[in-house]
Coordinates of C-alpha atoms (C1' of nucleotides) in Angstrom, one line a residue:
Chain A
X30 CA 7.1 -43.7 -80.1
X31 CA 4.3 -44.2 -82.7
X32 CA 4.1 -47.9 -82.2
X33 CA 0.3 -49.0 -82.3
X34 CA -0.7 -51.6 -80.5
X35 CA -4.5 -52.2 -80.8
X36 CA -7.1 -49.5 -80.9
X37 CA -5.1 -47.4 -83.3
X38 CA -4.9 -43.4 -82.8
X39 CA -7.2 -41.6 -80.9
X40 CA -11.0 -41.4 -82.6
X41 CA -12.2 -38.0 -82.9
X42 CA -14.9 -39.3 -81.4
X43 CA -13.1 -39.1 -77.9
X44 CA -11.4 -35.7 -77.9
X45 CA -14.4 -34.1 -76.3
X46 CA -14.4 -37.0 -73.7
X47 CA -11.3 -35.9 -72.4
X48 CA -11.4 -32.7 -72.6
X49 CA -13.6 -32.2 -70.5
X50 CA -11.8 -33.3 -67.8
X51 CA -10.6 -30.4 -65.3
X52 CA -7.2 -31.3 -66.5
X53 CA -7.5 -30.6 -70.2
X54 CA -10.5 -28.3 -70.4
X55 CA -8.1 -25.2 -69.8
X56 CA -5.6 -26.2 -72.4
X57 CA -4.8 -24.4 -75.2
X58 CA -6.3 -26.0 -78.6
X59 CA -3.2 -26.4 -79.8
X60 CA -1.5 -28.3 -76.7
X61 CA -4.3 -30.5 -76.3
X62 CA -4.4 -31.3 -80.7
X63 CA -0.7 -32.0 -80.1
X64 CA -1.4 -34.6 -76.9
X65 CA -4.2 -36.3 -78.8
X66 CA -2.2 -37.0 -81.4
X67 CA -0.3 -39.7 -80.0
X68 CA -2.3 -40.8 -77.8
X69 CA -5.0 -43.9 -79.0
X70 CA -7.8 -45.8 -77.2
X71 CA -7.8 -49.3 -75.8
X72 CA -10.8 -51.9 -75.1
X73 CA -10.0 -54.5 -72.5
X74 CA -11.8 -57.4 -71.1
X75 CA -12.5 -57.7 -67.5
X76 CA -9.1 -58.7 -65.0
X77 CA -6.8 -57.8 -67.5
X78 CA -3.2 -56.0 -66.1
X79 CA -2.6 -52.8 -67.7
X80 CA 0.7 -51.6 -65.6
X81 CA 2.8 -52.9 -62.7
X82 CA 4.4 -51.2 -60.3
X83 CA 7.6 -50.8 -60.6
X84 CA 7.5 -50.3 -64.2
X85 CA 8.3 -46.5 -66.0
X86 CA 5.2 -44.7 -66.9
X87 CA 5.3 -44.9 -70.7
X88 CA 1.5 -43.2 -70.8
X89 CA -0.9 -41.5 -68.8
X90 CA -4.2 -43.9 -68.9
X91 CA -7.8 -42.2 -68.6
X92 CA -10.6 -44.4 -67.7
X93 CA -13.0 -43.6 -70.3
X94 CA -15.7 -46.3 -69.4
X95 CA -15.7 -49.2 -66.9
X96 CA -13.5 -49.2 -64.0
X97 CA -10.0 -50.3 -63.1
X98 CA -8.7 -50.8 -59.2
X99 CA -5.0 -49.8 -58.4
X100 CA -3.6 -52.2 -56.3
X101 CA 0.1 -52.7 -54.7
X102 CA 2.0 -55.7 -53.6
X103 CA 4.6 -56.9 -51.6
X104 CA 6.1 -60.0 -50.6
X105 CA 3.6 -61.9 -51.9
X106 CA 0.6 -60.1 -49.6
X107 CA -1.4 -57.3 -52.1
X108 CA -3.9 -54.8 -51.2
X109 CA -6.7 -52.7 -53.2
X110 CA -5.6 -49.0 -52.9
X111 CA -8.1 -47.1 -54.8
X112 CA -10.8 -47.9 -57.8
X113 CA -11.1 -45.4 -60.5
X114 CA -14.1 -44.8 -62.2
X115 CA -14.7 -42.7 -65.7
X116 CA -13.9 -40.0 -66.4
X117 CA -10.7 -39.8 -64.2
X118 CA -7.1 -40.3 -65.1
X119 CA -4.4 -42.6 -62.8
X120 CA -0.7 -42.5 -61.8
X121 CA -0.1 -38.6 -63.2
X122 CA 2.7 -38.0 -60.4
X123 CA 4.5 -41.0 -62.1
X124 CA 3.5 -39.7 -65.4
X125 CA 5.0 -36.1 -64.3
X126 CA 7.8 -37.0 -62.5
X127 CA 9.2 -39.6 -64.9
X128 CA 8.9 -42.1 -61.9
X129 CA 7.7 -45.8 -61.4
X130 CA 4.3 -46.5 -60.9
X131 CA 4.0 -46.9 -57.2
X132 CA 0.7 -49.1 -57.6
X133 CA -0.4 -51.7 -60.5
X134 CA -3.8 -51.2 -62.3
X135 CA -5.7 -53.5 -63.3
X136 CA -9.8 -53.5 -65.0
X137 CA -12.3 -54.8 -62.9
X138 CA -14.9 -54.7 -65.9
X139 CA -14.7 -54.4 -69.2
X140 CA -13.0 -51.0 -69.7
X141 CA -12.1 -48.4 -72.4
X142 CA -8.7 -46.6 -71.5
X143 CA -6.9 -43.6 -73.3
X144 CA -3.5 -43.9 -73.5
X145 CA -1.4 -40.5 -73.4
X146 CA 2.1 -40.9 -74.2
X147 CA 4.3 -39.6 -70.8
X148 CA 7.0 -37.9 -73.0
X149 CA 3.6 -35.6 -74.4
X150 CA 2.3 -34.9 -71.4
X151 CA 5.6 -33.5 -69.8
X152 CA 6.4 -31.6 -73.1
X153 CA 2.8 -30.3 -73.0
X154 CA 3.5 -29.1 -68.9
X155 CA 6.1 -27.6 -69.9
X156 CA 4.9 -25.5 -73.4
X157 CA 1.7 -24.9 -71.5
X158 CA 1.3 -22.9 -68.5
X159 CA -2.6 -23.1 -67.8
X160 CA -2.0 -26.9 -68.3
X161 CA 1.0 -27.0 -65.6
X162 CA -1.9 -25.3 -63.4
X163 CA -4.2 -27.6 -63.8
X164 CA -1.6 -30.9 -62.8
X165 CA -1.3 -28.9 -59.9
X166 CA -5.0 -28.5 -59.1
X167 CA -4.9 -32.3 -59.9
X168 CA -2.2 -33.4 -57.8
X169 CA -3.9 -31.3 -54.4
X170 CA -6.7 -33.3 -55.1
X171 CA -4.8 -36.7 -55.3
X172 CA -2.4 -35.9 -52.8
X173 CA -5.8 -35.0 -50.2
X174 CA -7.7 -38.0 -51.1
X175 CA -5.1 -40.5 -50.3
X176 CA -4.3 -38.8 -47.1
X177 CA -8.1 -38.9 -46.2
X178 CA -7.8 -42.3 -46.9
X179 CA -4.7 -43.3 -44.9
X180 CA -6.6 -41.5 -41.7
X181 CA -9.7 -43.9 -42.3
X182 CA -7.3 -46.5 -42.2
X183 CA -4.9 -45.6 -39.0
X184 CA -7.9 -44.3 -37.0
X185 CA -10.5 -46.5 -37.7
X186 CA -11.7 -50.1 -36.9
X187 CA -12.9 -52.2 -40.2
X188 CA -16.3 -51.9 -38.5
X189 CA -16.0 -47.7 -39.0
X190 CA -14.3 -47.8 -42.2
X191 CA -17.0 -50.2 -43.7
X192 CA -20.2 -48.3 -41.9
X193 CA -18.5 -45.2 -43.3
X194 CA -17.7 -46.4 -46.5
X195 CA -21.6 -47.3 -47.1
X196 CA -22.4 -43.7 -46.3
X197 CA -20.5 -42.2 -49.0
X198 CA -21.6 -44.4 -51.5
X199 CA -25.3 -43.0 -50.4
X200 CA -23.9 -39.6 -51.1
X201 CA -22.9 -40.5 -54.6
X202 CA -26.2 -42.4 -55.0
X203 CA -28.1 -39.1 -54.6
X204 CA -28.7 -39.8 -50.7
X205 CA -31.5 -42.9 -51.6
X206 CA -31.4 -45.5 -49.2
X207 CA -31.3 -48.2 -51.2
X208 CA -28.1 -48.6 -53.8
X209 CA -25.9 -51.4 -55.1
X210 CA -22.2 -51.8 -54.6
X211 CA -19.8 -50.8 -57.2
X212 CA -17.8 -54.0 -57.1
X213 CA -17.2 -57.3 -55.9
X214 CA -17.0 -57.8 -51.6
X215 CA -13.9 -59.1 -52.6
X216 CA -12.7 -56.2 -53.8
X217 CA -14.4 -53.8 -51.5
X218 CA -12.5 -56.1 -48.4
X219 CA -9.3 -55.4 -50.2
X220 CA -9.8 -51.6 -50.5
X221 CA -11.2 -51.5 -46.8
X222 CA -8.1 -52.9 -45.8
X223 CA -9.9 -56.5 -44.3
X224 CA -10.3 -60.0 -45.5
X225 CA -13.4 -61.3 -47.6
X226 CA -14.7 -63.4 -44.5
X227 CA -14.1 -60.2 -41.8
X228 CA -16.0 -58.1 -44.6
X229 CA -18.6 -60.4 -44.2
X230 CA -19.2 -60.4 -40.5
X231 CA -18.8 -56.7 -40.8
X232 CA -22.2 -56.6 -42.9
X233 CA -23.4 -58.8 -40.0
X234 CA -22.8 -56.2 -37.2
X235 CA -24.0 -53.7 -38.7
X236 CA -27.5 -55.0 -38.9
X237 CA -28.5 -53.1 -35.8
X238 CA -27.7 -50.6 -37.5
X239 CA -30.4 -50.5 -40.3
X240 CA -27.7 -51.9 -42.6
X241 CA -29.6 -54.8 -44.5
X242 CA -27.9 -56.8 -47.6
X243 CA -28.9 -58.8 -50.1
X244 CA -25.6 -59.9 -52.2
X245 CA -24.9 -56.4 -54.2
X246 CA -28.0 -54.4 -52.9
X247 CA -27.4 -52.5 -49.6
X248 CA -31.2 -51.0 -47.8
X249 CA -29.9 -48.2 -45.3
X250 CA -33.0 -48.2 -43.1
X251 CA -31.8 -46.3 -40.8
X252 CA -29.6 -43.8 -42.1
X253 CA -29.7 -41.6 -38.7
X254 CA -28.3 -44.9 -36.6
X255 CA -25.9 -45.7 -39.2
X256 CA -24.5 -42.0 -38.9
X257 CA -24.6 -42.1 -34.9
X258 CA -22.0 -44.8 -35.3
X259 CA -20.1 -44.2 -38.3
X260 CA -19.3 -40.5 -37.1
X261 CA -17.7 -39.1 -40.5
X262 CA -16.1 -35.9 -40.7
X263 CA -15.7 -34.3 -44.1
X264 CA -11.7 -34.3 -43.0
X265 CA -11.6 -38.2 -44.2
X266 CA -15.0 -38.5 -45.9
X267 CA -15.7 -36.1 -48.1
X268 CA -14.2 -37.3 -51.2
X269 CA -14.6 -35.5 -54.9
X270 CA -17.4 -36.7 -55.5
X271 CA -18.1 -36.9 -59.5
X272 CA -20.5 -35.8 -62.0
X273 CA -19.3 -36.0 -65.8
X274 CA -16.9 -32.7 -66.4
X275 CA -16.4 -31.6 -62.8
X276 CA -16.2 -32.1 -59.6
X277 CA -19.0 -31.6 -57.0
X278 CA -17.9 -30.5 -53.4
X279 CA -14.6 -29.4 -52.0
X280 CA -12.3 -31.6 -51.2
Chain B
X28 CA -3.8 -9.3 -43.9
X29 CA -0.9 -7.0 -42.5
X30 CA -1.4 -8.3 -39.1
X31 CA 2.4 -9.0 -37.3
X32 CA 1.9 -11.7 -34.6
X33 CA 5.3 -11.8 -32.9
X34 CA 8.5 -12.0 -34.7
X35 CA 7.5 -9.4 -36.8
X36 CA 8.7 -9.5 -40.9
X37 CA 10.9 -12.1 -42.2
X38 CA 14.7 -10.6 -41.7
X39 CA 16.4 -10.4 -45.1
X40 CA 19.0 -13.2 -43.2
X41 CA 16.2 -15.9 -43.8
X42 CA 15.7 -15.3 -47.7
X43 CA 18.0 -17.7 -48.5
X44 CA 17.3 -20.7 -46.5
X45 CA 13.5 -20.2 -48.2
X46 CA 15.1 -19.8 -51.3
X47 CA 16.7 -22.8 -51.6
X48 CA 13.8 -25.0 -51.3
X49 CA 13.4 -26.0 -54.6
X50 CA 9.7 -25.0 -54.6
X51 CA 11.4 -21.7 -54.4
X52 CA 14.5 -22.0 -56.3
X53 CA 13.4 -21.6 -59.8
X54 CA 11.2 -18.2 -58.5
X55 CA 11.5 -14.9 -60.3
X56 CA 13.7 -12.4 -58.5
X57 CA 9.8 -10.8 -58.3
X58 CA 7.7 -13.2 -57.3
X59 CA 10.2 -14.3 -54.1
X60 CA 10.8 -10.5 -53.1
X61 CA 6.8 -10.0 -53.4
X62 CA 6.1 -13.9 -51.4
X63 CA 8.8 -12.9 -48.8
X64 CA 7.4 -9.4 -48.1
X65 CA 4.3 -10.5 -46.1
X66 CA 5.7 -13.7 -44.6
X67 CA 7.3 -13.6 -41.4
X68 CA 9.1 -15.9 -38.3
X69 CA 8.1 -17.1 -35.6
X70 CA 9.5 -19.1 -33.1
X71 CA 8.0 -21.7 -31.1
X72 CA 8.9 -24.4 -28.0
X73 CA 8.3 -27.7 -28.2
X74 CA 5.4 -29.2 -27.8
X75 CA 3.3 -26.1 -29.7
X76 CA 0.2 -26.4 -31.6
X77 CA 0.4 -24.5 -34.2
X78 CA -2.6 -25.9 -36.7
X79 CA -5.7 -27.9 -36.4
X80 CA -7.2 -30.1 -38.9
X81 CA -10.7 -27.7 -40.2
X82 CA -9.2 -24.8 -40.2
X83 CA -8.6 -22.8 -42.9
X84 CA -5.4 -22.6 -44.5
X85 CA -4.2 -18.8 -43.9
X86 CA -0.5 -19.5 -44.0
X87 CA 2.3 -21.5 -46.3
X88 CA 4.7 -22.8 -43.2
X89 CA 8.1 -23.7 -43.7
X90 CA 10.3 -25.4 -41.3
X91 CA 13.3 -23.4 -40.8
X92 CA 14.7 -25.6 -37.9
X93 CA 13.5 -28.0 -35.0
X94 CA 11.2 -30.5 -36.0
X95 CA 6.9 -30.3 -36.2
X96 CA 4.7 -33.3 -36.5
X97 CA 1.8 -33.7 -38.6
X98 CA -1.0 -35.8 -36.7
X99 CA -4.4 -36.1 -37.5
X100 CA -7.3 -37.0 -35.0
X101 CA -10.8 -38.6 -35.3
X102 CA -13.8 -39.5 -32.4
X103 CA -11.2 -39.0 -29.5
X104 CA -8.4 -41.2 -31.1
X105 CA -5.2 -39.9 -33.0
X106 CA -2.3 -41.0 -35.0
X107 CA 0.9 -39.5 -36.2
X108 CA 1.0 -38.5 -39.6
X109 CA 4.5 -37.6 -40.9
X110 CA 7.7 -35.7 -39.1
X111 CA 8.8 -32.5 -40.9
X112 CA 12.4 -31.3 -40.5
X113 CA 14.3 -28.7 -42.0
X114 CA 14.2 -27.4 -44.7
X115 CA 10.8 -27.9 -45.6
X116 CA 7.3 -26.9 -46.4
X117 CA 4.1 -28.4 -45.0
X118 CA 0.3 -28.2 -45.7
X119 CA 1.0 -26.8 -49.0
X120 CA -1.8 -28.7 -50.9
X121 CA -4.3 -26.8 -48.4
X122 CA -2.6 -23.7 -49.5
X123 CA -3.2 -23.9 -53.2
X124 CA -6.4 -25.2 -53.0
X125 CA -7.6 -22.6 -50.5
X126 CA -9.3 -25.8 -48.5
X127 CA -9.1 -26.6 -44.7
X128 CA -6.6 -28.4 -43.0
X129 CA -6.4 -32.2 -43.1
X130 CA -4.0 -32.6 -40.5
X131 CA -3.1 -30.2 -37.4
X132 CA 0.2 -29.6 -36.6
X133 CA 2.7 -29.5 -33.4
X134 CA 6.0 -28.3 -33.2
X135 CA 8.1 -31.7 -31.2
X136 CA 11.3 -29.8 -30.5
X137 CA 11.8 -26.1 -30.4
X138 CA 11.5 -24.8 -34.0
X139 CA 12.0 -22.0 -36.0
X140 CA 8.5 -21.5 -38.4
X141 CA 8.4 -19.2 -41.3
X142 CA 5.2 -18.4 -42.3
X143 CA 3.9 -17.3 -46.1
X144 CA -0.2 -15.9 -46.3
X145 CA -1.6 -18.6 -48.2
X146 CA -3.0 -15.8 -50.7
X147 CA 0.1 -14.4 -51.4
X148 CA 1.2 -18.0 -52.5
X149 CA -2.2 -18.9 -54.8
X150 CA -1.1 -14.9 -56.0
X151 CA 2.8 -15.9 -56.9
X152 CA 1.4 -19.0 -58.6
X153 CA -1.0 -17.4 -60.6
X154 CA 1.2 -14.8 -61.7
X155 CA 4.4 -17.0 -61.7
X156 CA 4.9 -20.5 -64.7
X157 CA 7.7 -21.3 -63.2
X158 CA 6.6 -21.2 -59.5
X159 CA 3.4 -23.2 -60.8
X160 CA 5.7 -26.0 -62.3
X161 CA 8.0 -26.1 -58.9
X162 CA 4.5 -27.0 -57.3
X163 CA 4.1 -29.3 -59.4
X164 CA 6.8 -31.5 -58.7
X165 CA 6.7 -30.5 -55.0
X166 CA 3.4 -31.9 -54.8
X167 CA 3.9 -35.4 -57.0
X168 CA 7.0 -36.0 -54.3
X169 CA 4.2 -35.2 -51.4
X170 CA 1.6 -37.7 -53.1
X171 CA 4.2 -40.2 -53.7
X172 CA 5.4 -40.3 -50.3
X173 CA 2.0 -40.6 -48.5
X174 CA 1.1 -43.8 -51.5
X175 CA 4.4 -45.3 -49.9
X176 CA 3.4 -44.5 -46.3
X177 CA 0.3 -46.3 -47.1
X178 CA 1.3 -49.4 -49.0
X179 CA 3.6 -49.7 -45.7
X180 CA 0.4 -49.8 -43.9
X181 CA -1.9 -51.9 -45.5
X182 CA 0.8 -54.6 -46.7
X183 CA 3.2 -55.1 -43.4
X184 CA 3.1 -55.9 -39.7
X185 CA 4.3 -53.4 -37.4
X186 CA 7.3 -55.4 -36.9
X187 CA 8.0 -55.3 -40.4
X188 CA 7.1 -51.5 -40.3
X189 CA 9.5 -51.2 -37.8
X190 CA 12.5 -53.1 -39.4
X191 CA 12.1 -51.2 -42.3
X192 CA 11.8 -47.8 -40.8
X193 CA 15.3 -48.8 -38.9
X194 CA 16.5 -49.4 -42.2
X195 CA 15.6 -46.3 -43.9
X196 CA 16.6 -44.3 -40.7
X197 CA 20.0 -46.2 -41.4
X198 CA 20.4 -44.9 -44.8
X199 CA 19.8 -41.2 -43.5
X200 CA 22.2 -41.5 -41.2
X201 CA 24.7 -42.1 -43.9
X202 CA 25.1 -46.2 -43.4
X203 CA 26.4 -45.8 -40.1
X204 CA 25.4 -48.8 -38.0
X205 CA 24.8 -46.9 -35.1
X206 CA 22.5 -43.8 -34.7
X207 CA 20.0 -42.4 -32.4
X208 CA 16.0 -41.7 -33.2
X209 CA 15.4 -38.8 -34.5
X210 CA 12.3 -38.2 -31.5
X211 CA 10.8 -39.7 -28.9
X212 CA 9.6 -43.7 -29.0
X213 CA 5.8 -42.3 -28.4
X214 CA 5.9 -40.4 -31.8
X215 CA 7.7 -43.3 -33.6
X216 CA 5.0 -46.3 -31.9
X217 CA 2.0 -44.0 -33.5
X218 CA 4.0 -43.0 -36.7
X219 CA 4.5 -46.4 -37.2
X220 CA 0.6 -46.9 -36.3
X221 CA 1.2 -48.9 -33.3
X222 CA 0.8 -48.3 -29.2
X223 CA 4.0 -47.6 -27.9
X224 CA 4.0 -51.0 -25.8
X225 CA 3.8 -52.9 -29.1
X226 CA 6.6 -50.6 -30.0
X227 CA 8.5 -51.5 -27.1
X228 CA 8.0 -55.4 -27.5
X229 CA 8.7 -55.1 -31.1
X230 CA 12.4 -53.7 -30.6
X231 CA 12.7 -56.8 -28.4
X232 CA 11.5 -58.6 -31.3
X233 CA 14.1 -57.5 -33.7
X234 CA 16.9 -58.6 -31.4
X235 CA 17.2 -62.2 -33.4
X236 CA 18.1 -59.9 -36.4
X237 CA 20.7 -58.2 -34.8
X238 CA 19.0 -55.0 -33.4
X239 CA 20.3 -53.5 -30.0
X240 CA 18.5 -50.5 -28.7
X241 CA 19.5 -48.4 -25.9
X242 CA 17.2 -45.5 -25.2
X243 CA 17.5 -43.9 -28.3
X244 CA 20.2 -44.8 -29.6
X245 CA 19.9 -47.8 -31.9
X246 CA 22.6 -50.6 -33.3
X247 CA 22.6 -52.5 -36.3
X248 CA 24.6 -55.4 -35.8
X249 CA 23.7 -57.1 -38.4
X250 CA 22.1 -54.8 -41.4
X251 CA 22.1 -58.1 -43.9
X252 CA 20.2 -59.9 -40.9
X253 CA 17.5 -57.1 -40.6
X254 CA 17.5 -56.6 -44.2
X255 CA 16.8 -60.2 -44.9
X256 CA 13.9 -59.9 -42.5
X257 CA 12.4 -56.4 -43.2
X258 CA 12.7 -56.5 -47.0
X259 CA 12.5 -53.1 -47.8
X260 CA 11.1 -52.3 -51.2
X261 CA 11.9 -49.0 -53.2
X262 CA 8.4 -48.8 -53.7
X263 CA 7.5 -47.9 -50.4
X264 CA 10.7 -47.1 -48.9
X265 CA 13.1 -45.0 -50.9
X266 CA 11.5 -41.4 -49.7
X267 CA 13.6 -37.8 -50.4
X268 CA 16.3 -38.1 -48.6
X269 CA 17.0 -34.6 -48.0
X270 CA 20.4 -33.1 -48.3
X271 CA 19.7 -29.1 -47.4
X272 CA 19.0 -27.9 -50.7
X273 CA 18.4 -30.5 -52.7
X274 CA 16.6 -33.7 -52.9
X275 CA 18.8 -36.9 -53.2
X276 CA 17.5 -39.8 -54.7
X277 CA 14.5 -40.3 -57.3
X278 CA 11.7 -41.1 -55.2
Chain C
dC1 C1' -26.5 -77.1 -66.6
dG2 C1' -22.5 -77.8 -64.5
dC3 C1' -18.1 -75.6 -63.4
dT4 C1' -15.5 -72.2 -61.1
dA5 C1' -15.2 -68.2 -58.5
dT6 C1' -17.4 -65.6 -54.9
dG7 C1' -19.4 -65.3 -50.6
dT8 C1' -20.8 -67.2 -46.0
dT9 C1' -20.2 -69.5 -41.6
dG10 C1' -17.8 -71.7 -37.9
dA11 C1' -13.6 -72.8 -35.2
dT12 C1' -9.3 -71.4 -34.0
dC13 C1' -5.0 -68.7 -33.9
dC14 C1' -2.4 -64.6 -33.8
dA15 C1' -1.2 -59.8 -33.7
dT16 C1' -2.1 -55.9 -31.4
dA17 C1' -4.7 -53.1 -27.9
dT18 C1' -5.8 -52.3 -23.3
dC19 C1' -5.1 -52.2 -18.4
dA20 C1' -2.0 -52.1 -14.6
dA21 C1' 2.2 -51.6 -12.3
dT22 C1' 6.9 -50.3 -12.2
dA23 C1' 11.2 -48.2 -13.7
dA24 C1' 13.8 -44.8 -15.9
dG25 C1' 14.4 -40.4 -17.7
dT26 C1' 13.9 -35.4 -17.9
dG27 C1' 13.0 -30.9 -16.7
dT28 C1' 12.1 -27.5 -13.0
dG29 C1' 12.4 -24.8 -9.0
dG30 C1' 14.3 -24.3 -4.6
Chain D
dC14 C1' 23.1 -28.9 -8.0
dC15 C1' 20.0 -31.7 -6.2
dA16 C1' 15.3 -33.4 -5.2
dC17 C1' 10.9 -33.7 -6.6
dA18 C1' 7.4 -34.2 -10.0
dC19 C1' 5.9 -35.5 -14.2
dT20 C1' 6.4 -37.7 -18.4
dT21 C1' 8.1 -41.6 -21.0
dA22 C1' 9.4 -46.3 -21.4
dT23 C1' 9.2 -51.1 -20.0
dT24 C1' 7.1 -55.3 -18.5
dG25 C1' 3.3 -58.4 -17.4
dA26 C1' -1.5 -60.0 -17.7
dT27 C1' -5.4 -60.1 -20.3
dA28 C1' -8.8 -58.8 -23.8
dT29 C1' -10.2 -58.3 -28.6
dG30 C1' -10.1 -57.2 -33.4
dG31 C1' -9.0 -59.4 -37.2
dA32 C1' -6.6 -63.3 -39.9
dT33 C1' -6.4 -67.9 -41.1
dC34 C1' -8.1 -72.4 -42.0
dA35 C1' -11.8 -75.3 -43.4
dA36 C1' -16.2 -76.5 -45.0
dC37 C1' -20.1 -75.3 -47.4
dA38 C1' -23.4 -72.4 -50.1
dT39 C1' -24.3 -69.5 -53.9
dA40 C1' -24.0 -67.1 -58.0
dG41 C1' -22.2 -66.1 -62.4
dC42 C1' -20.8 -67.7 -66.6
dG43 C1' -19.5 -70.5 -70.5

DNA sequence: CGCTATGTTGATCCATATCAATAAGTGTGG
DNA sequence: CCACACTTATTGATATGGATCAACATAGCG
């Protein structure tokens, strides 16, 4: 403990940052002084592996700005499991449990992390009860998303997963019909659970459906015809949808 | 509240098998007598519905015997989610959050169900750290497991899905080279998220490796053969292995 | 401005689903 | 306890979603 790698201890600067995340915000001043103490900030360059599965979970990581994809391998195939945008934190079961990371993390843009020692944040779950009730609140929400997402993925074609996909993203881009993507196809193939090239004849078929893209830029036309075959159900779609500080929508 | 289905109140003969859950264990003398006191039994035959996905979470279950399966179903299709077996809870993340169901539940052999009012558990973990901290890990173990279901997913074939389950069915059943499926083929083929034709030319598949199946009843000839083949990874295929009582192994 | 990574398109292959028919269990009631 | 009925499992034939391989286009980026 105490070794500084880049970034050095935590700027003040930041403790308001993550505090208000639902995790910290019901903390006692004194548990969450204590966590920031160790804890420090880290700028990294686009592509750059932070943690690999397998590995013990020396810190809890909150994505402060940019965005990082957790992604898992095995025998030599990998797949995109989730992308986590600011202000969230990643891999707190491993963090509480003591565990390997179950998934690797890598940034996908330039990124600014905060690293939490583990050791802190079990001593501070266990000195502080309103915290151990927020992990929990944290955890539900984890545990629910990634079930959500492994019904998308046993119960629906590519086609459905992508046409649904684009229809949350219009939720988090205030319903207008015309948005970017967050990322790379690449990516977004990865996370869908396709190849790059099936991705991109999935775009294809959905042109009858109003769906019309220029590289990044999606035009929903038709939102109504895109809904008529997409079908979601807030039982796998409706995901915690963020707004700095707290979550919008049950989940 | 207050209302007795059948079965009535839990019998006093039942405290303990709930009690030794560890989400239970580590209770105040209080808290358990105050949780147990509106819960009751209730027992079911096979082939029971007992939840559906959307509904509101009104009870805690716990598996007490038998076996239930969690499925979850979307636009006239549906897939097997996870078995449940003694001793165990289920849909507990629903519980805490006071949010609907994400998967509906059916009992797959006769079973013994006790149920807990799902405000009587928010009220015992409000009132009780230590319950709040046995969530805790209780739910990291849940989200862990379903991030393992779903690597197995997204990064295997079904016939590697399959080999692997074998394996891990192997290691419950103590090592021993022979043992019988726990349930029926069916539930296995859409566990495994496969049709249970595929599931049925798969186990011809695995013959090369040494695999000899004979209704249920399965023989591993040659575990280094189906090991070579399947290679199962800790980080989607050690799950709690339960022991009743305790969990064994750190998953 | 050219290099390299990303994305598209086409041709083909493979895994898995679907449809159909049969066989084998399993439970139920006479 | 057996016979029937119904469900589950197997097997074969075929269809299809999606992967792979290959070539080319395009877009960022240094």
């Amino acid at each position: 403990m105490g070794q500084r790698l880049n970034g050095g201890y935590m700027p003040r600067s930041y403790f308001g940052d993550v505090r208000q995340l639902h995790l910290f915000s019901e903390m006692t001043e004194d548990s969450y002084e204590q966590l920031m103490r160790g804890s420090y900030v880290q700028n990294f360059p686009p592509q750059i592996d932070m943690i690999h599965e397998g590995e013990s979970s020396d810190f809890l990581h909150v994505v402060l700005s940019g965005a990082v994809e957790l992604y898992a391998s095995w025998n030599g195939r990998e797949t995109s499991m989730d992308i986590v945008r600011p202000i969230s934190t990643f891999i707190l079961a491993a963090t509480i449990k003591d565990a390997p990371y179950l998934m690797s993390a890598r940034t996908i843009e330039k990124s600014r992390i905060a690293l939490i020692p583990s050791q802190d944040v079990r001593a501070a779950f266990d000195a502080d009860n309103d915290f151990a009730r927020a992990i929990v609140t944290e955890l539900a929400q984890c545990y629910r998303t990634v079930v959500k997402t492994h019904k998308d993925v046993k119960l629906r074609t590519s086609l459905e997963r992508l046409a649904n996909y684009l229809l949350r993203q219009q939720v988090r881009a205030g319903g207008a019909d015309k948005f970017d993507l967050p990322f790379e196809k690449r990516v977004l193939s990865s996370l869908l659970g396709m190849t790059p090239e099936n991705l991109s004849r999935a775009f294809k078929s959905l042109i009858p459906y109003g769906v019309v893209v220029d590289g990044r830029a999606i035009h929903i036309q038709s939102p109504s015809d895109l809904r008529e075959f997409a079908k979601p159900s807030p039982l796998i779609d409706d995901r915690g949808s963020i707004t700095v500080g707290g979550t919008v929508g049950e989940t």
